[in-house]
mmCIF file of C-alpha atoms and ligand atoms in Angstrom:
data_model
loop_
_atom_site.group_PDB
_atom_site.id
_atom_site.type_symbol
_atom_site.label_atom_id
_atom_site.label_comp_id
_atom_site.label_asym_id
_atom_site.label_seq_id
_atom_site.Cartn_x
_atom_site.Cartn_y
_atom_site.Cartn_z
ATOM 1 C CA MET A 21 160.663 56.991 22.148
ATOM 2 C CA ASN A 22 164.372 57.925 22.166
ATOM 3 C CA ALA A 23 165.850 61.247 21.081
ATOM 4 C CA ALA A 24 166.375 60.029 17.518
ATOM 5 C CA GLU A 25 162.643 59.470 17.079
ATOM 6 C CA PRO A 26 161.183 62.997 17.038
ATOM 7 C CA ASP A 27 157.527 63.890 17.576
ATOM 8 C CA GLN A 28 155.397 64.612 14.540
ATOM 9 C CA THR A 29 152.581 67.100 14.308
ATOM 10 C CA PHE A 30 149.122 66.356 12.937
ATOM 11 C CA GLU A 31 149.837 68.638 9.971
ATOM 12 C CA ASP A 32 152.849 66.503 9.035
ATOM 13 C CA GLU A 33 150.750 63.365 9.298
ATOM 14 C CA ALA A 34 147.823 64.683 7.291
ATOM 15 C CA SER A 35 150.030 65.747 4.375
ATOM 16 C CA LEU A 36 152.291 62.679 4.526
ATOM 17 C CA GLN A 37 149.443 60.247 4.050
ATOM 18 C CA LEU A 38 148.401 61.285 0.539
ATOM 19 C CA ASN A 39 150.248 60.883 -2.771
ATOM 20 C CA ASP A 40 150.584 63.918 -5.054
ATOM 21 C CA ASP A 41 147.485 62.768 -6.984
ATOM 22 C CA GLY A 42 145.461 62.685 -3.725
ATOM 23 C CA SER A 43 145.351 58.890 -3.426
ATOM 24 C CA LEU A 44 145.998 57.227 -0.080
ATOM 25 C CA ARG A 45 149.672 56.441 0.489
ATOM 26 C CA HIS A 46 149.666 55.770 4.258
ATOM 27 C CA LEU A 47 146.874 55.908 6.822
ATOM 28 C CA LEU A 48 148.165 57.903 9.791
ATOM 29 C CA THR A 49 145.246 60.014 11.049
ATOM 30 C CA LEU A 50 141.612 60.873 10.344
ATOM 31 C CA LYS A 51 142.192 64.452 11.485
ATOM 32 C CA GLY A 52 142.655 66.328 8.231
ATOM 33 C CA LEU A 53 141.651 63.425 5.965
ATOM 34 C CA ASP A 54 139.283 64.877 3.370
ATOM 35 C CA HIS A 55 135.570 64.125 2.994
ATOM 36 C CA SER A 56 135.833 62.314 -0.345
ATOM 37 C CA THR A 57 138.625 59.985 0.828
ATOM 38 C CA LEU A 58 136.602 59.124 3.941
ATOM 39 C CA VAL A 59 133.442 58.404 1.935
ATOM 40 C CA ASP A 60 135.399 56.399 -0.635
ATOM 41 C CA LEU A 61 136.900 54.209 2.125
ATOM 42 C CA LEU A 62 133.479 53.667 3.722
ATOM 43 C CA ASP A 63 131.930 52.751 0.349
ATOM 44 C CA GLU A 64 134.787 50.364 -0.423
ATOM 45 C CA ALA A 65 134.406 48.778 3.051
ATOM 46 C CA GLU A 66 130.668 48.384 2.513
ATOM 47 C CA SER A 67 131.410 46.315 -0.603
ATOM 48 C CA TYR A 68 133.211 43.726 1.574
ATOM 49 C CA LEU A 69 130.320 43.206 3.997
ATOM 50 C CA ARG A 70 128.410 39.934 3.755
ATOM 51 C CA PRO A 71 125.365 38.688 5.698
ATOM 52 C CA GLU A 72 126.038 36.607 8.819
ATOM 53 C CA GLY A 73 126.502 32.958 7.878
ATOM 54 C CA ALA A 74 127.625 33.744 4.301
ATOM 55 C CA LEU A 75 131.240 33.213 3.279
ATOM 56 C CA PRO A 76 133.386 36.319 3.833
ATOM 57 C CA ALA A 77 134.307 38.482 0.855
ATOM 58 C CA ARG A 78 137.583 37.625 -0.865
ATOM 59 C CA SER A 79 139.616 39.075 -3.691
ATOM 60 C CA GLY A 80 143.100 38.948 -5.123
ATOM 61 C CA ALA A 81 143.674 42.697 -4.690
ATOM 62 C CA LEU A 82 146.797 42.081 -2.577
ATOM 63 C CA ALA A 83 148.093 38.982 -4.348
ATOM 64 C CA GLY A 84 151.881 38.976 -4.253
ATOM 65 C CA ARG A 85 151.980 41.682 -1.574
ATOM 66 C CA THR A 86 153.217 41.184 1.977
ATOM 67 C CA VAL A 87 151.616 42.808 5.014
ATOM 68 C CA ALA A 88 153.583 42.907 8.292
ATOM 69 C CA ASN A 89 151.715 43.422 11.568
ATOM 70 C CA LEU A 90 153.884 45.099 14.207
ATOM 71 C CA PHE A 91 151.964 45.539 17.434
ATOM 72 C CA PHE A 92 154.133 46.952 20.209
ATOM 73 C CA GLU A 93 151.047 47.197 22.479
ATOM 74 C CA PRO A 94 148.409 44.531 23.263
ATOM 75 C CA SER A 95 145.612 44.004 20.733
ATOM 76 C CA THR A 96 142.904 41.452 19.967
ATOM 77 C CA ARG A 97 140.410 42.975 17.515
ATOM 78 C CA THR A 98 142.681 45.266 15.532
ATOM 79 C CA ARG A 99 145.455 42.751 15.054
ATOM 80 C CA ALA A 100 143.136 39.816 14.215
ATOM 81 C CA SER A 101 141.142 41.893 11.763
ATOM 82 C CA PHE A 102 144.233 43.231 9.945
ATOM 83 C CA ASP A 103 145.443 39.625 9.723
ATOM 84 C CA LEU A 104 142.138 38.375 8.274
ATOM 85 C CA ALA A 105 141.733 41.413 6.016
ATOM 86 C CA GLY A 106 145.167 40.866 4.463
ATOM 87 C CA LYS A 107 144.580 37.145 3.964
ATOM 88 C CA ARG A 108 141.121 37.650 2.458
ATOM 89 C CA LEU A 109 142.693 39.981 -0.101
ATOM 90 C CA GLY A 110 145.313 37.380 -1.003
ATOM 91 C CA ALA A 111 148.370 38.913 0.735
ATOM 92 C CA ASP A 112 151.081 37.083 2.656
ATOM 93 C CA VAL A 113 150.660 38.273 6.242
ATOM 94 C CA LEU A 114 153.505 38.331 8.737
ATOM 95 C CA ASN A 115 152.514 38.706 12.399
ATOM 96 C CA LEU A 116 155.688 39.743 14.146
ATOM 97 C CA ASP A 117 155.956 38.525 17.715
ATOM 98 C CA VAL A 118 157.240 41.729 19.243
ATOM 99 C CA ASN A 119 158.046 40.052 22.561
ATOM 100 C CA THR A 120 160.724 38.020 20.834
ATOM 101 C CA SER A 121 161.703 40.666 18.255
ATOM 102 C CA SER A 122 165.081 42.420 18.233
ATOM 103 C CA ARG A 123 163.488 45.684 19.364
ATOM 104 C CA LYS A 124 163.599 44.080 22.817
ATOM 105 C CA LYS A 125 167.372 43.791 22.350
ATOM 106 C CA GLY A 126 167.638 47.522 21.752
ATOM 107 C CA GLU A 127 167.193 47.613 17.977
ATOM 108 C CA SER A 128 165.640 50.925 16.889
ATOM 109 C CA ILE A 129 162.181 50.816 15.359
ATOM 110 C CA LEU A 130 163.642 52.060 12.067
ATOM 111 C CA ASP A 131 166.150 49.199 11.922
ATOM 112 C CA THR A 132 163.276 46.747 12.480
ATOM 113 C CA ILE A 133 161.362 48.447 9.642
ATOM 114 C CA TYR A 134 164.380 48.452 7.290
ATOM 115 C CA THR A 135 164.814 44.729 7.996
ATOM 116 C CA LEU A 136 161.209 44.027 7.008
ATOM 117 C CA GLU A 137 161.567 46.313 3.976
ATOM 118 C CA ALA A 138 164.549 44.208 2.843
ATOM 119 C CA MET A 139 162.306 41.121 3.077
ATOM 120 C CA ARG A 140 159.909 42.853 0.676
ATOM 121 C CA CYS A 141 157.153 43.724 3.118
ATOM 122 C CA ASP A 142 154.994 46.287 1.290
ATOM 123 C CA ILE A 143 152.555 47.365 3.989
ATOM 124 C CA MET A 144 153.447 47.692 7.674
ATOM 125 C CA VAL A 145 150.695 47.927 10.255
ATOM 126 C CA VAL A 146 152.053 49.592 13.398
ATOM 127 C CA ARG A 147 150.694 49.970 16.936
ATOM 128 C CA ASP A 148 152.888 51.777 19.426
ATOM 129 C CA ALA A 149 152.555 53.423 22.834
ATOM 130 C CA SER A 150 154.536 56.517 21.780
ATOM 131 C CA ALA A 151 153.056 59.487 19.950
ATOM 132 C CA GLY A 152 154.452 60.216 16.500
ATOM 133 C CA VAL A 153 155.811 56.750 15.702
ATOM 134 C CA PRO A 154 153.644 55.903 12.633
ATOM 135 C CA ALA A 155 154.411 59.245 10.937
ATOM 136 C CA TYR A 156 158.084 58.995 11.862
ATOM 137 C CA ILE A 157 158.300 55.592 10.187
ATOM 138 C CA ALA A 158 156.270 56.813 7.187
ATOM 139 C CA LYS A 159 158.828 59.585 6.670
ATOM 140 C CA HIS A 160 161.665 57.091 6.451
ATOM 141 C CA VAL A 161 160.339 54.179 4.378
ATOM 142 C CA LYS A 162 160.992 53.623 0.693
ATOM 143 C CA ASP A 163 158.539 54.851 -1.937
ATOM 144 C CA HIS A 164 156.985 51.435 -2.392
ATOM 145 C CA VAL A 165 156.107 50.917 1.290
ATOM 146 C CA SER A 166 152.907 52.001 3.077
ATOM 147 C CA ILE A 167 152.425 52.500 6.810
ATOM 148 C CA LEU A 168 149.061 51.998 8.503
ATOM 149 C CA ASN A 169 148.506 53.350 12.017
ATOM 150 C CA ALA A 170 146.840 50.659 14.169
ATOM 151 C CA GLY A 171 146.792 52.701 17.377
ATOM 152 C CA GLU A 172 149.160 55.500 18.405
ATOM 153 C CA SER A 173 149.462 56.326 22.091
ATOM 154 C CA ASP A 174 146.423 58.413 23.121
ATOM 155 C CA VAL A 175 146.650 60.308 19.824
ATOM 156 C CA SER A 176 144.865 58.377 17.111
ATOM 157 C CA HIS A 177 143.455 55.079 15.876
ATOM 158 C CA PRO A 178 142.240 55.794 12.348
ATOM 159 C CA THR A 179 140.924 52.344 11.353
ATOM 160 C CA GLN A 180 138.888 52.224 14.582
ATOM 161 C CA GLY A 181 137.526 55.643 13.621
ATOM 162 C CA LEU A 182 136.588 54.384 10.149
ATOM 163 C CA LEU A 183 134.801 51.314 11.483
ATOM 164 C CA ASP A 184 132.863 53.524 13.900
ATOM 165 C CA LEU A 185 131.866 55.834 11.028
ATOM 166 C CA LEU A 186 130.738 52.859 8.943
ATOM 167 C CA THR A 187 128.699 51.427 11.828
ATOM 168 C CA ILE A 188 126.983 54.771 12.458
ATOM 169 C CA ARG A 189 126.294 55.312 8.737
ATOM 170 C CA ARG A 190 124.724 51.861 8.410
ATOM 171 C CA HIS A 191 122.386 52.531 11.349
ATOM 172 C CA LYS A 192 121.585 56.190 10.894
ATOM 173 C CA GLY A 193 121.741 56.452 7.091
ATOM 174 C CA ASN A 194 123.667 59.728 7.129
ATOM 175 C CA PHE A 195 125.415 62.077 9.522
ATOM 176 C CA ASP A 196 122.912 64.950 9.493
ATOM 177 C CA ASN A 197 121.498 66.189 12.790
ATOM 178 C CA LEU A 198 123.156 63.490 14.891
ATOM 179 C CA THR A 199 124.162 63.991 18.506
ATOM 180 C CA VAL A 200 127.061 61.749 19.426
ATOM 181 C CA ALA A 201 128.041 61.191 23.068
ATOM 182 C CA PHE A 202 131.346 59.614 24.122
ATOM 183 C CA VAL A 203 131.417 58.483 27.747
ATOM 184 C CA GLY A 204 134.440 57.569 29.840
ATOM 185 C CA ASP A 205 138.150 58.205 29.776
ATOM 186 C CA ILE A 206 138.116 60.830 27.029
ATOM 187 C CA ARG A 207 141.486 62.300 28.069
ATOM 188 C CA HIS A 208 143.443 59.128 27.273
ATOM 189 C CA SER A 209 141.359 57.773 24.382
ATOM 190 C CA ARG A 210 142.900 57.571 20.920
ATOM 191 C CA VAL A 211 139.558 56.179 19.694
ATOM 192 C CA VAL A 212 137.598 59.350 20.421
ATOM 193 C CA ARG A 213 140.341 61.437 18.768
ATOM 194 C CA SER A 214 139.854 59.514 15.517
ATOM 195 C CA THR A 215 136.115 58.844 15.509
ATOM 196 C CA ALA A 216 135.157 62.388 16.502
ATOM 197 C CA TRP A 217 137.403 64.058 13.897
ATOM 198 C CA GLY A 218 136.094 61.713 11.187
ATOM 199 C CA LEU A 219 132.469 62.396 12.180
ATOM 200 C CA ARG A 220 133.202 66.094 12.167
ATOM 201 C CA THR A 221 134.480 65.950 8.574
ATOM 202 C CA LEU A 222 131.346 64.023 7.591
ATOM 203 C CA GLY A 223 129.101 66.762 8.999
ATOM 204 C CA VAL A 224 128.273 65.898 12.616
ATOM 205 C CA ASP A 225 128.200 69.050 14.711
ATOM 206 C CA SER A 226 126.796 67.963 18.070
ATOM 207 C CA PHE A 227 129.336 66.140 20.238
ATOM 208 C CA ARG A 228 129.343 65.543 23.969
ATOM 209 C CA LEU A 229 132.406 64.304 25.798
ATOM 210 C CA ILE A 230 131.186 62.942 29.129
ATOM 211 C CA SER A 231 133.658 62.028 31.871
ATOM 212 C CA PRO A 232 134.704 62.651 35.453
ATOM 213 C CA PRO A 233 136.844 65.823 35.594
ATOM 214 C CA ALA A 234 140.076 63.763 35.953
ATOM 215 C CA MET A 235 139.376 62.100 32.567
ATOM 216 C CA ALA A 236 138.194 65.184 30.678
ATOM 217 C CA PRO A 237 140.185 66.398 27.658
ATOM 218 C CA ASP A 238 141.759 69.841 27.393
ATOM 219 C CA ALA A 239 139.238 72.352 26.058
ATOM 220 C CA ASP A 240 141.212 72.998 22.855
ATOM 221 C CA ASP A 241 141.734 69.270 22.110
ATOM 222 C CA MET A 242 138.398 68.776 20.295
ATOM 223 C CA PRO A 243 137.160 72.383 20.258
ATOM 224 C CA PHE A 244 133.945 71.494 18.417
ATOM 225 C CA ALA A 245 132.696 69.280 21.301
ATOM 226 C CA THR A 246 130.951 70.087 24.579
ATOM 227 C CA ILE A 247 132.674 68.748 27.697
ATOM 228 C CA VAL A 248 130.158 67.440 30.231
ATOM 229 C CA ASP A 249 130.725 65.949 33.710
ATOM 230 C CA ASN A 250 127.155 64.776 34.279
ATOM 231 C CA LEU A 251 126.020 61.589 32.531
ATOM 232 C CA GLU A 252 122.284 62.353 32.553
ATOM 233 C CA GLU A 253 122.871 65.749 30.981
ATOM 234 C CA GLY A 254 125.217 64.267 28.374
ATOM 235 C CA LEU A 255 122.921 61.425 27.335
ATOM 236 C CA ALA A 256 119.755 63.505 26.952
ATOM 237 C CA GLY A 257 118.474 63.152 23.381
ATOM 238 C CA ALA A 258 121.662 61.510 22.051
ATOM 239 C CA ASP A 259 121.524 59.351 18.876
ATOM 240 C CA VAL A 260 124.826 57.530 19.328
ATOM 241 C CA ILE A 261 126.505 56.661 22.635
ATOM 242 C CA MET A 262 130.006 55.254 22.765
ATOM 243 C CA ALA A 263 131.376 53.897 26.059
ATOM 244 C CA LEU A 264 135.158 53.954 26.484
ATOM 245 C CA ARG A 265 137.472 51.894 28.680
ATOM 246 C CA ILE A 266 139.490 53.562 31.459
ATOM 247 C CA GLN A 267 143.020 53.539 29.961
ATOM 248 C CA ARG A 268 144.844 52.675 33.204
ATOM 249 C CA GLU A 269 148.046 51.924 31.296
ATOM 250 C CA ARG A 270 148.204 55.585 30.179
ATOM 251 C CA ILE A 271 147.341 57.147 33.545
ATOM 252 C CA GLY A 272 150.525 57.932 35.467
ATOM 253 C CA ASN A 273 148.852 59.198 38.631
ATOM 254 C CA LEU A 274 145.582 57.547 39.623
ATOM 255 C CA ASP A 275 144.674 60.321 42.116
ATOM 256 C CA GLY A 276 141.222 61.653 41.343
ATOM 257 C CA ILE A 277 140.247 58.524 39.384
ATOM 258 C CA PRO A 278 137.009 57.168 40.925
ATOM 259 C CA SER A 279 136.748 53.618 42.332
ATOM 260 C CA ILE A 280 135.037 51.007 40.130
ATOM 261 C CA ASP A 281 131.721 51.144 42.043
ATOM 262 C CA GLU A 282 131.710 54.905 42.125
ATOM 263 C CA TYR A 283 132.563 54.996 38.418
ATOM 264 C CA PHE A 284 129.730 52.673 37.365
ATOM 265 C CA ALA A 285 127.266 54.536 39.597
ATOM 266 C CA ASN A 286 128.105 57.868 37.994
ATOM 267 C CA PHE A 287 129.360 57.105 34.477
ATOM 268 C CA GLY A 288 128.345 53.506 33.646
ATOM 269 C CA ILE A 289 125.934 53.163 30.702
ATOM 270 C CA SER A 290 122.894 51.022 31.588
ATOM 271 C CA HIS A 291 119.414 50.247 30.248
ATOM 272 C CA ASP A 292 117.992 52.688 32.758
ATOM 273 C CA ARG A 293 120.229 55.515 31.671
ATOM 274 C CA MET A 294 119.642 54.805 27.980
ATOM 275 C CA LYS A 295 116.025 55.947 28.540
ATOM 276 C CA LEU A 296 117.398 59.487 28.493
ATOM 277 C CA ALA A 297 118.754 59.075 24.945
ATOM 278 C CA LYS A 298 116.607 58.908 21.786
ATOM 279 C CA PRO A 299 114.473 55.721 21.637
ATOM 280 C CA ASP A 300 116.412 54.504 18.567
ATOM 281 C CA ALA A 301 119.851 55.400 19.971
ATOM 282 C CA ILE A 302 122.655 52.906 19.408
ATOM 283 C CA VAL A 303 125.299 51.866 21.941
ATOM 284 C CA MET A 304 128.891 51.373 20.819
ATOM 285 C CA HIS A 305 132.159 50.270 22.439
ATOM 286 C CA PRO A 306 135.516 49.794 20.702
ATOM 287 C CA GLY A 307 136.479 46.927 23.009
ATOM 288 C CA PRO A 308 138.025 45.551 25.091
ATOM 289 C CA MET A 309 134.946 46.048 27.244
ATOM 290 C CA ASN A 310 134.854 46.002 31.056
ATOM 291 C CA ARG A 311 131.327 44.883 31.896
ATOM 292 C CA GLY A 312 129.989 46.447 35.066
ATOM 293 C CA ILE A 313 132.471 49.325 34.869
ATOM 294 C CA GLU A 314 131.820 51.463 31.788
ATOM 295 C CA ILE A 315 128.843 49.448 30.520
ATOM 296 C CA GLU A 316 126.179 47.179 32.000
ATOM 297 C CA GLY A 317 126.613 43.621 30.644
ATOM 298 C CA ALA A 318 122.920 43.242 29.725
ATOM 299 C CA LEU A 319 123.013 46.473 27.717
ATOM 300 C CA ALA A 320 126.112 45.334 25.804
ATOM 301 C CA ASP A 321 124.186 42.185 24.762
ATOM 302 C CA SER A 322 120.912 43.978 23.967
ATOM 303 C CA ALA A 323 119.317 44.944 20.646
ATOM 304 C CA GLN A 324 120.476 48.539 21.162
ATOM 305 C CA SER A 325 124.104 47.439 21.141
ATOM 306 C CA VAL A 326 126.040 47.413 17.853
ATOM 307 C CA ILE A 327 129.307 46.270 19.429
ATOM 308 C CA THR A 328 129.690 43.025 17.468
ATOM 309 C CA GLU A 329 128.761 44.861 14.253
ATOM 310 C CA GLN A 330 131.644 47.228 14.949
ATOM 311 C CA VAL A 331 133.928 44.189 15.020
ATOM 312 C CA ALA A 332 132.523 42.830 11.732
ATOM 313 C CA ASN A 333 132.832 46.264 10.126
ATOM 314 C CA GLY A 334 136.420 46.423 11.342
ATOM 315 C CA VAL A 335 137.498 43.629 9.020
ATOM 316 C CA ALA A 336 135.737 45.302 6.061
ATOM 317 C CA VAL A 337 137.289 48.684 6.817
ATOM 318 C CA ARG A 338 140.773 47.199 7.071
ATOM 319 C CA MET A 339 140.239 45.404 3.751
ATOM 320 C CA ALA A 340 139.251 48.744 2.220
ATOM 321 C CA VAL A 341 142.335 50.528 3.560
ATOM 322 C CA LEU A 342 144.662 47.727 2.447
ATOM 323 C CA ALA A 343 143.067 47.630 -1.015
ATOM 324 C CA ARG A 344 143.362 51.409 -1.448
ATOM 325 C CA VAL A 345 147.013 51.679 -0.427
ATOM 326 C CA ALA A 346 147.853 48.595 -2.534
ATOM 327 C CA GLN A 347 146.300 50.344 -5.552
ATOM 328 C CA SER A 348 148.587 53.290 -5.025
ATOM 329 C CA LEU A 349 151.584 50.964 -4.431
ATOM 330 C CA GLY A 350 151.038 49.693 -7.951
ATOM 331 C CA ARG A 351 151.321 53.213 -9.351
ATOM 332 C CA ARG A 352 154.400 54.379 -7.427
HETATM 333 C C1 NCD B 25 141.055 50.363 21.620
HETATM 334 C C2 NCD B 25 142.534 50.705 21.513
HETATM 335 O O1 NCD B 25 143.395 49.855 21.528
HETATM 336 O O2 NCD B 25 142.757 51.883 21.378
HETATM 337 N N1 NCD B 25 140.766 49.054 21.284
HETATM 338 C C3 NCD B 25 140.690 48.685 19.972
HETATM 339 O O3 NCD B 25 141.578 48.904 19.195
HETATM 340 N N2 NCD B 25 139.556 48.106 19.568
HETATM 341 C C4 NCD B 25 140.431 50.824 22.860
HETATM 342 C C5 NCD B 25 141.005 50.395 24.180
HETATM 343 O O4 NCD B 25 142.057 49.802 24.296
HETATM 344 O O5 NCD B 25 140.341 50.699 25.186
#
């Protein structure tokens, strides 16, 4: 980010994302998003789910609208599901090829956004490696434009958080008395920073953040969670276990980061280790997954794994978010 693109705080983001009447204007963060908005989005997403083999849900909720996907970092699941979600709601969807976009020629992100605004893009979906970018853009767009955060540095990934909440709700029924364990590179994970804050708002109060010391978060980062450096201790009696990828692209200095074999031996989730968790515990992973590093391949493919359901729920959640902001676009 250059000097003209200042950092935003969470407080800015949380207040920026709602209209005066409380409806969703942008989706920038789950931290600070209220209980009723979260539940409303999950309920709306649920309405788009269809059994495997059935045709996917469709509607004309976004007919005439244009959604632009701007992914300045790699993505498979998030980008494909925003693309499908927009199309299934009847929008025109523009997938900008950022490798050939003018931002590579030095154009500022705001000039790219203003260009798309002039082409009548209504909803911009943004993934960027720098903290503060989605909120910064949201502050500068016209009243009739919405910004959706599709992954912001190691800070947040709100639609991933929502799809995790939906997946957990569908398996556990509610959020009472759950123990949720995240395992892996907690320090650099934007996923844990969205999913955990969303779960917290929905009533979960037992969180374990399990990682080698070099990948542990600061104590005041998620103050409601217990930081654990022993996998067995962290998994004991857990209801939900989420494995996370080592975010090598965000780790400047790899000193203290264990080798792959050492990592799997101490922090890899396997069938054997799952015996420590509750018998009906579910295993999650946001993808992309590194089999044999953070998770045993056979466990990822087992009945305990809900990883492909997370992907299916991701399309539904993104449809829900698009539909909600489009509703408020109509009123602005
Ligand atoms: C995650 C991301 O990009 O933050 N992936 C995703 O969106 N499903 C997790 C990761 O990259 O490890």
